[in-house]
Structures are given as C-alpha cells and as structure tokens.
PDB file of C-alpha atoms in Angstrom:
ATOM      1  CA  UNK A   1     149.096  35.036 105.325  1.00  0.00           C
ATOM      2  CA  UNK A   2     147.942  32.934 108.277  1.00  0.00           C
ATOM      3  CA  UNK A   3     144.757  30.841 108.247  1.00  0.00           C
ATOM      4  CA  UNK A   4     143.155  33.216 110.758  1.00  0.00           C
ATOM      5  CA  UNK A   5     144.049  36.307 108.703  1.00  0.00           C
ATOM      6  CA  UNK A   6     142.738  34.733 105.498  1.00  0.00           C
ATOM      7  CA  UNK A   7     139.439  33.833 107.181  1.00  0.00           C
ATOM      8  CA  UNK A   8     139.148  37.340 108.612  1.00  0.00           C
ATOM      9  CA  UNK A   9     139.784  38.831 105.166  1.00  0.00           C
ATOM     10  CA  UNK A  10     137.098  36.586 103.648  1.00  0.00           C
ATOM     11  CA  UNK A  11     134.514  37.721 106.206  1.00  0.00           C
ATOM     12  CA  UNK A  12     135.483  41.383 105.755  1.00  0.00           C
ATOM     13  CA  UNK A  13     135.186  41.053 101.969  1.00  0.00           C
ATOM     14  CA  UNK A  14     131.687  39.571 102.229  1.00  0.00           C
ATOM     15  CA  UNK A  15     130.656  42.268 104.730  1.00  0.00           C
ATOM     16  CA  UNK A  16     131.909  44.916 102.305  1.00  0.00           C
ATOM     17  CA  UNK A  17     129.927  43.320  99.447  1.00  0.00           C
ATOM     18  CA  UNK A  18     126.758  43.346 101.584  1.00  0.00           C
ATOM     19  CA  UNK A  19     127.324  47.010 102.511  1.00  0.00           C
ATOM     20  CA  UNK A  20     127.920  47.956  98.851  1.00  0.00           C
ATOM     21  CA  UNK A  21     124.815  45.987  97.797  1.00  0.00           C
ATOM     22  CA  UNK A  22     122.718  47.730 100.468  1.00  0.00           C
ATOM     23  CA  UNK A  23     124.063  51.170  99.546  1.00  0.00           C
ATOM     24  CA  UNK A  24     123.614  50.597  95.810  1.00  0.00           C
ATOM     25  CA  UNK A  25     120.160  49.172  96.490  1.00  0.00           C
ATOM     26  CA  UNK A  26     119.134  52.368  98.294  1.00  0.00           C
ATOM     27  CA  UNK A  27     120.346  54.353  95.287  1.00  0.00           C
ATOM     28  CA  UNK A  28     118.864  52.190  92.502  1.00  0.00           C
ATOM     29  CA  UNK A  29     115.589  51.000  94.037  1.00  0.00           C
ATOM     30  CA  UNK A  30     112.791  53.463  94.723  1.00  0.00           C
ATOM     31  CA  UNK A  31     111.200  51.358  97.468  1.00  0.00           C
ATOM     32  CA  UNK A  32     112.223  48.519  99.788  1.00  0.00           C
ATOM     33  CA  UNK A  33     109.236  46.552  98.462  1.00  0.00           C
ATOM     34  CA  UNK A  34     110.939  46.464  95.049  1.00  0.00           C
ATOM     35  CA  UNK A  35     113.855  44.618  96.672  1.00  0.00           C
ATOM     36  CA  UNK A  36     111.555  42.138  98.429  1.00  0.00           C
ATOM     37  CA  UNK A  37     109.896  41.328  95.091  1.00  0.00           C
ATOM     38  CA  UNK A  38     113.208  39.838  93.936  1.00  0.00           C
ATOM     39  CA  UNK A  39     112.938  37.042  96.519  1.00  0.00           C
ATOM     40  CA  UNK A  40     110.349  34.222  96.344  1.00  0.00           C
ATOM     41  CA  UNK A  41     111.108  31.165  98.492  1.00  0.00           C
ATOM     42  CA  UNK A  42     107.990  29.290  97.282  1.00  0.00           C
ATOM     43  CA  UNK A  43     109.132  29.291  93.629  1.00  0.00           C
ATOM     44  CA  UNK A  44     109.780  25.682  92.492  1.00  0.00           C
ATOM     45  CA  UNK A  45     112.218  27.000  89.878  1.00  0.00           C
ATOM     46  CA  UNK A  46     114.689  27.290  92.766  1.00  0.00           C
ATOM     47  CA  UNK A  47     114.960  23.500  92.486  1.00  0.00           C
ATOM     48  CA  UNK A  48     114.558  23.063  88.721  1.00  0.00           C
ATOM     49  CA  UNK A  49     116.856  25.879  87.624  1.00  0.00           C
ATOM     50  CA  UNK A  50     119.085  26.418  90.657  1.00  0.00           C
ATOM     51  CA  UNK A  51     119.982  22.773  91.307  1.00  0.00           C
ATOM     52  CA  UNK A  52     120.181  21.886  87.584  1.00  0.00           C
ATOM     53  CA  UNK A  53     122.627  24.704  86.800  1.00  0.00           C
ATOM     54  CA  UNK A  54     124.719  23.784  89.857  1.00  0.00           C
ATOM     55  CA  UNK A  55     124.954  20.151  88.672  1.00  0.00           C
ATOM     56  CA  UNK A  56     125.930  21.265  85.140  1.00  0.00           C
ATOM     57  CA  UNK A  57     128.677  23.564  86.487  1.00  0.00           C
ATOM     58  CA  UNK A  58     129.992  20.908  88.894  1.00  0.00           C
ATOM     59  CA  UNK A  59     130.167  18.297  86.106  1.00  0.00           C
ATOM     60  CA  UNK A  60     131.879  20.780  83.763  1.00  0.00           C
ATOM     61  CA  UNK A  61     134.433  21.686  86.456  1.00  0.00           C
ATOM     62  CA  UNK A  62     135.100  18.000  87.156  1.00  0.00           C
ATOM     63  CA  UNK A  63     135.695  17.435  83.428  1.00  0.00           C
ATOM     64  CA  UNK A  64     138.168  20.337  83.327  1.00  0.00           C
ATOM     65  CA  UNK A  65     140.026  18.917  86.351  1.00  0.00           C
ATOM     66  CA  UNK A  66     140.113  15.474  84.745  1.00  0.00           C
ATOM     67  CA  UNK A  67     141.308  16.470  81.271  1.00  0.00           C
ATOM     68  CA  UNK A  68     143.245  19.727  81.699  1.00  0.00           C
ATOM     69  CA  UNK A  69     146.723  20.176  83.220  1.00  0.00           C
ATOM     70  CA  UNK A  70     146.481  21.313  86.890  1.00  0.00           C
ATOM     71  CA  UNK A  71     148.410  24.554  86.272  1.00  0.00           C
ATOM     72  CA  UNK A  72     145.555  25.817  84.056  1.00  0.00           C
ATOM     73  CA  UNK A  73     142.943  25.717  86.846  1.00  0.00           C
ATOM     74  CA  UNK A  74     145.195  26.251  89.864  1.00  0.00           C
ATOM     75  CA  UNK A  75     144.123  29.363  91.799  1.00  0.00           C
ATOM     76  CA  UNK A  76     147.353  29.506  93.768  1.00  0.00           C
ATOM     77  CA  UNK A  77     146.006  27.347  96.582  1.00  0.00           C
ATOM     78  CA  UNK A  78     143.789  30.084  98.023  1.00  0.00           C
ATOM     79  CA  UNK A  79     140.647  27.947  98.135  1.00  0.00           C
ATOM     80  CA  UNK A  80     142.614  25.123  99.763  1.00  0.00           C
ATOM     81  CA  UNK A  81     143.902  27.503 102.419  1.00  0.00           C
ATOM     82  CA  UNK A  82     140.392  28.790 103.099  1.00  0.00           C
ATOM     83  CA  UNK A  83     138.472  25.511 103.204  1.00  0.00           C
ATOM     84  CA  UNK A  84     140.845  22.607 103.959  1.00  0.00           C
ATOM     85  CA  UNK A  85     140.755  23.066 107.750  1.00  0.00           C
ATOM     86  CA  UNK A  86     137.158  24.272 108.128  1.00  0.00           C
ATOM     87  CA  UNK A  87     134.461  22.083 109.662  1.00  0.00           C
ATOM     88  CA  UNK A  88     131.552  21.108 107.385  1.00  0.00           C
ATOM     89  CA  UNK A  89     129.056  23.380 109.261  1.00  0.00           C
ATOM     90  CA  UNK A  90     131.518  26.278 108.904  1.00  0.00           C
ATOM     91  CA  UNK A  91     131.918  25.529 105.183  1.00  0.00           C
ATOM     92  CA  UNK A  92     128.112  25.506 104.762  1.00  0.00           C
ATOM     93  CA  UNK A  93     127.836  28.847 106.580  1.00  0.00           C
ATOM     94  CA  UNK A  94     130.678  30.435 104.597  1.00  0.00           C
ATOM     95  CA  UNK A  95     129.434  29.300 101.191  1.00  0.00           C
ATOM     96  CA  UNK A  96     125.873  30.375 102.029  1.00  0.00           C
ATOM     97  CA  UNK A  97     127.142  33.806 103.114  1.00  0.00           C
ATOM     98  CA  UNK A  98     129.220  34.158  99.920  1.00  0.00           C
ATOM     99  CA  UNK A  99     126.292  33.101  97.708  1.00  0.00           C
ATOM    100  CA  UNK A 100     123.843  35.540  99.347  1.00  0.00           C
ATOM    101  CA  UNK A 101     126.263  38.479  99.440  1.00  0.00           C
ATOM    102  CA  UNK A 102     127.525  38.121  95.856  1.00  0.00           C
ATOM    103  CA  UNK A 103     124.140  37.378  94.285  1.00  0.00           C
ATOM    104  CA  UNK A 104     122.525  40.318  96.115  1.00  0.00           C
ATOM    105  CA  UNK A 105     125.113  42.660  94.607  1.00  0.00           C
ATOM    106  CA  UNK A 106     125.803  41.217  91.166  1.00  0.00           C
ATOM    107  CA  UNK A 107     122.371  39.899  90.215  1.00  0.00           C
ATOM    108  CA  UNK A 108     119.968  41.753  92.520  1.00  0.00           C
ATOM    109  CA  UNK A 109     121.462  45.227  92.132  1.00  0.00           C
ATOM    110  CA  UNK A 110     123.856  45.321  89.169  1.00  0.00           C
ATOM    111  CA  UNK A 111     122.159  42.972  86.704  1.00  0.00           C
ATOM    112  CA  UNK A 112     118.742  44.432  87.478  1.00  0.00           C
ATOM    113  CA  UNK A 113     120.031  47.882  86.504  1.00  0.00           C
ATOM    114  CA  UNK A 114     122.965  47.503  84.077  1.00  0.00           C
ATOM    115  CA  UNK A 115     122.117  44.189  82.410  1.00  0.00           C
ATOM    116  CA  UNK A 116     123.252  40.583  82.254  1.00  0.00           C
ATOM    117  CA  UNK A 117     126.491  40.972  80.284  1.00  0.00           C
ATOM    118  CA  UNK A 118     127.813  43.952  82.229  1.00  0.00           C
ATOM    119  CA  UNK A 119     127.063  42.368  85.611  1.00  0.00           C
ATOM    120  CA  UNK A 120     128.673  39.074  84.523  1.00  0.00           C
ATOM    121  CA  UNK A 121     131.860  40.826  83.389  1.00  0.00           C
ATOM    122  CA  UNK A 122     132.065  42.887  86.606  1.00  0.00           C
ATOM    123  CA  UNK A 123     131.595  39.665  88.627  1.00  0.00           C
ATOM    124  CA  UNK A 124     134.404  37.939  86.711  1.00  0.00           C
ATOM    125  CA  UNK A 125     136.804  40.894  86.875  1.00  0.00           C
ATOM    126  CA  UNK A 126     136.311  41.303  90.634  1.00  0.00           C
ATOM    127  CA  UNK A 127     137.469  37.715  91.067  1.00  0.00           C
ATOM    128  CA  UNK A 128     140.838  39.260  90.213  1.00  0.00           C
ATOM    129  CA  UNK A 129     142.963  36.291  91.287  1.00  0.00           C
ATOM    130  CA  UNK A 130     141.668  34.493  88.173  1.00  0.00           C
ATOM    131  CA  UNK A 131     142.712  37.233  85.745  1.00  0.00           C
ATOM    132  CA  UNK A 132     146.180  35.742  85.174  1.00  0.00           C
ATOM    133  CA  UNK A 133     144.714  32.274  84.478  1.00  0.00           C
ATOM    134  CA  UNK A 134     142.823  32.339  81.161  1.00  0.00           C
ATOM    135  CA  UNK A 135     140.946  29.065  81.748  1.00  0.00           C
ATOM    136  CA  UNK A 136     139.813  30.056  85.251  1.00  0.00           C
ATOM    137  CA  UNK A 137     138.753  33.470  83.968  1.00  0.00           C
ATOM    138  CA  UNK A 138     136.681  31.904  81.158  1.00  0.00           C
ATOM    139  CA  UNK A 139     135.136  29.460  83.649  1.00  0.00           C
ATOM    140  CA  UNK A 140     134.194  32.124  86.207  1.00  0.00           C
ATOM    141  CA  UNK A 141     132.772  34.360  83.449  1.00  0.00           C
ATOM    142  CA  UNK A 142     130.705  31.465  82.089  1.00  0.00           C
ATOM    143  CA  UNK A 143     129.412  30.572  85.565  1.00  0.00           C
ATOM    144  CA  UNK A 144     128.551  34.213  86.212  1.00  0.00           C
ATOM    145  CA  UNK A 145     126.672  34.380  82.909  1.00  0.00           C
ATOM    146  CA  UNK A 146     124.755  31.174  83.738  1.00  0.00           C
ATOM    147  CA  UNK A 147     123.794  32.521  87.170  1.00  0.00           C
ATOM    148  CA  UNK A 148     122.686  35.750  85.533  1.00  0.00           C
ATOM    149  CA  UNK A 149     120.724  33.848  82.914  1.00  0.00           C
ATOM    150  CA  UNK A 150     118.688  31.866  85.434  1.00  0.00           C
ATOM    151  CA  UNK A 151     117.999  35.089  87.309  1.00  0.00           C
ATOM    152  CA  UNK A 152     116.926  36.700  84.018  1.00  0.00           C
ATOM    153  CA  UNK A 153     114.541  33.805  83.325  1.00  0.00           C
ATOM    154  CA  UNK A 154     113.031  33.637  86.808  1.00  0.00           C
ATOM    155  CA  UNK A 155     113.337  37.120  88.324  1.00  0.00           C
ATOM    156  CA  UNK A 156     113.939  35.340  91.642  1.00  0.00           C
ATOM    157  CA  UNK A 157     117.240  35.832  93.493  1.00  0.00           C
ATOM    158  CA  UNK A 158     116.794  32.583  95.414  1.00  0.00           C
ATOM    159  CA  UNK A 159     117.475  30.709  92.146  1.00  0.00           C
ATOM    160  CA  UNK A 160     121.055  31.957  91.493  1.00  0.00           C
ATOM    161  CA  UNK A 161     121.768  31.986  95.245  1.00  0.00           C
ATOM    162  CA  UNK A 162     120.865  28.279  95.403  1.00  0.00           C
ATOM    163  CA  UNK A 163     123.036  27.410  92.388  1.00  0.00           C
ATOM    164  CA  UNK A 164     125.958  29.519  93.642  1.00  0.00           C
ATOM    165  CA  UNK A 165     125.733  27.997  97.122  1.00  0.00           C
ATOM    166  CA  UNK A 166     125.638  24.387  95.875  1.00  0.00           C
ATOM    167  CA  UNK A 167     128.592  24.930  93.512  1.00  0.00           C
ATOM    168  CA  UNK A 168     130.763  26.540  96.207  1.00  0.00           C
ATOM    169  CA  UNK A 169     129.704  24.119  98.955  1.00  0.00           C
ATOM    170  CA  UNK A 170     130.417  20.998  96.862  1.00  0.00           C
ATOM    171  CA  UNK A 171     133.908  22.133  95.883  1.00  0.00           C
ATOM    172  CA  UNK A 172     134.718  23.444  99.371  1.00  0.00           C
ATOM    173  CA  UNK A 173     133.648  20.108 100.908  1.00  0.00           C
ATOM    174  CA  UNK A 174     135.723  18.290  98.292  1.00  0.00           C
ATOM    175  CA  UNK A 175     138.776  20.319  99.359  1.00  0.00           C
ATOM    176  CA  UNK A 176     138.034  19.461 103.003  1.00  0.00           C
ATOM    177  CA  UNK A 177     137.602  15.729 102.317  1.00  0.00           C
ATOM    178  CA  UNK A 178     140.834  15.601 100.280  1.00  0.00           C
ATOM    179  CA  UNK A 179     142.678  17.256 103.174  1.00  0.00           C
ATOM    180  CA  UNK A 180     141.247  14.744 105.690  1.00  0.00           C
ATOM    181  CA  UNK A 181     142.028  11.811 103.349  1.00  0.00           C
ATOM    182  CA  UNK A 182     145.612  13.042 102.938  1.00  0.00           C
ATOM    183  CA  UNK A 183     146.019  13.356 106.745  1.00  0.00           C
ATOM    184  CA  UNK A 184     144.687   9.820 107.264  1.00  0.00           C
ATOM    185  CA  UNK A 185     147.020   8.490 104.559  1.00  0.00           C
ATOM    186  CA  UNK A 186     150.030  10.274 106.094  1.00  0.00           C
ATOM    187  CA  UNK A 187     149.193   8.909 109.557  1.00  0.00           C
ATOM    188  CA  UNK A 188     148.849   5.401 108.112  1.00  0.00           C
ATOM    189  CA  UNK A 189     152.223   5.646 106.345  1.00  0.00           C
ATOM    190  CA  UNK A 190     153.855   7.031 109.487  1.00  0.00           C
ATOM    191  CA  UNK A 191     152.358   4.218 111.577  1.00  0.00           C
ATOM    192  CA  UNK A 192     153.620   1.561 109.129  1.00  0.00           C
ATOM    193  CA  UNK A 193     157.104   3.079 109.143  1.00  0.00           C
ATOM    194  CA  UNK A 194     157.218   2.961 112.942  1.00  0.00           C
ATOM    195  CA  UNK A 195     156.200  -0.715 112.931  1.00  0.00           C
ATOM    196  CA  UNK A 196     158.574  -1.816 110.147  1.00  0.00           C
ATOM    197  CA  UNK A 197     161.716  -3.765 111.140  1.00  0.00           C
ATOM    198  CA  UNK A 198     163.937  -1.184 109.474  1.00  0.00           C
ATOM    199  CA  UNK A 199     162.819   1.383 112.029  1.00  0.00           C
ATOM    200  CA  UNK A 200     163.860  -0.819 114.961  1.00  0.00           C
TER     201      UNK A 200
END
C-alpha cells in the first residue's frame, strides 16, 4: 500500500469512527446537552490525570522497547509508514484527530453505556493488527483500561483525550525524528564514501 493510500485509509477510518460515535450518541443519549456535559475544558484534572497517565504510559512503553526483543512489540511497520514522512504539524493534527475520534466513541459513548471493561476490550479488539502480537495486545488493553479509568474518575472526556493525544504524538514524533536521523546518517556516509580515496 502506498503512503498516500495509507494516509487516506487512516482519515477514512477516523471519519467512520466519528460517524459511528455520532450515530450511537443519538441513540444512547436523550439530549445533546448530556453529550456536552462530558466535556469540561476548565477542569484542572486534564493536566493532573491526563498528562500524568500519558507520562506513565510513555515510560512503560520505553521500558518495553529497551528490555524486550523487537519482534514482540513490532506492529509490522504500519506506524512507521504512517508517521515517518509526515511533518510535525501534520503529526499533531493526525494524533489529535485520532484521540478525539476514538475517545468520543470508546469512552464518551461506549464506556458511558456499557461500562469500563467492555469498552476497553472493544477498543483493544478493534486495534486488530495487535491481535497476533500478545505483548502489543496486552499493552493496548492496559492503555485502554487506564484511559477508561481516568474518564471514570473525572467524568470529563478532555482528560482521556489529552492522555491519548500526548501518547500518540510523542511516539509519532519519535518515529519521525528517527527517520530524519537515519536520512542524515545515510547522507553523511554517502558523502564520506564519495570523498574517500578508494572512490577516486
């Protein structure tokens, strides 16, 4: 699949999630005001809970990458294909879109009506590319449960959205920086080879 096709598929998937969330919201919520009550931008727990959980998840993921064999957490290179060639503003936009769309559906609609555990399992299962990788599946289930937990504690969707966004943005930017660093290294090696006497 080409870079353009993969990006198009990502946008279509997020649009579908938003449409499903809106449709399910119309079915589950009696009034639009009930949906608005789930969002409170002035809540300081957005910082305390949202940022704290994001930092915990990022540190845990870094520990897994440091101490576990790469094949256990390799997603098949899909995230690299999506984010390695994106600009930082595009990465910020994409990860913000993903965080809003997924948290609206899984926490705002599903968890509010079917509970924390059920919504967390649905979230994990729908990340189907992780199903064949037991460590990735455990990690995504645990992250989903944590996001659900902070929503359960606060009743404010901005809290899990913030955590989800920070987690995705940090790892997407890391993928981008590694790609740029690798390109710079390759150019440096190529330049040295051209200047070496053996190449003359």
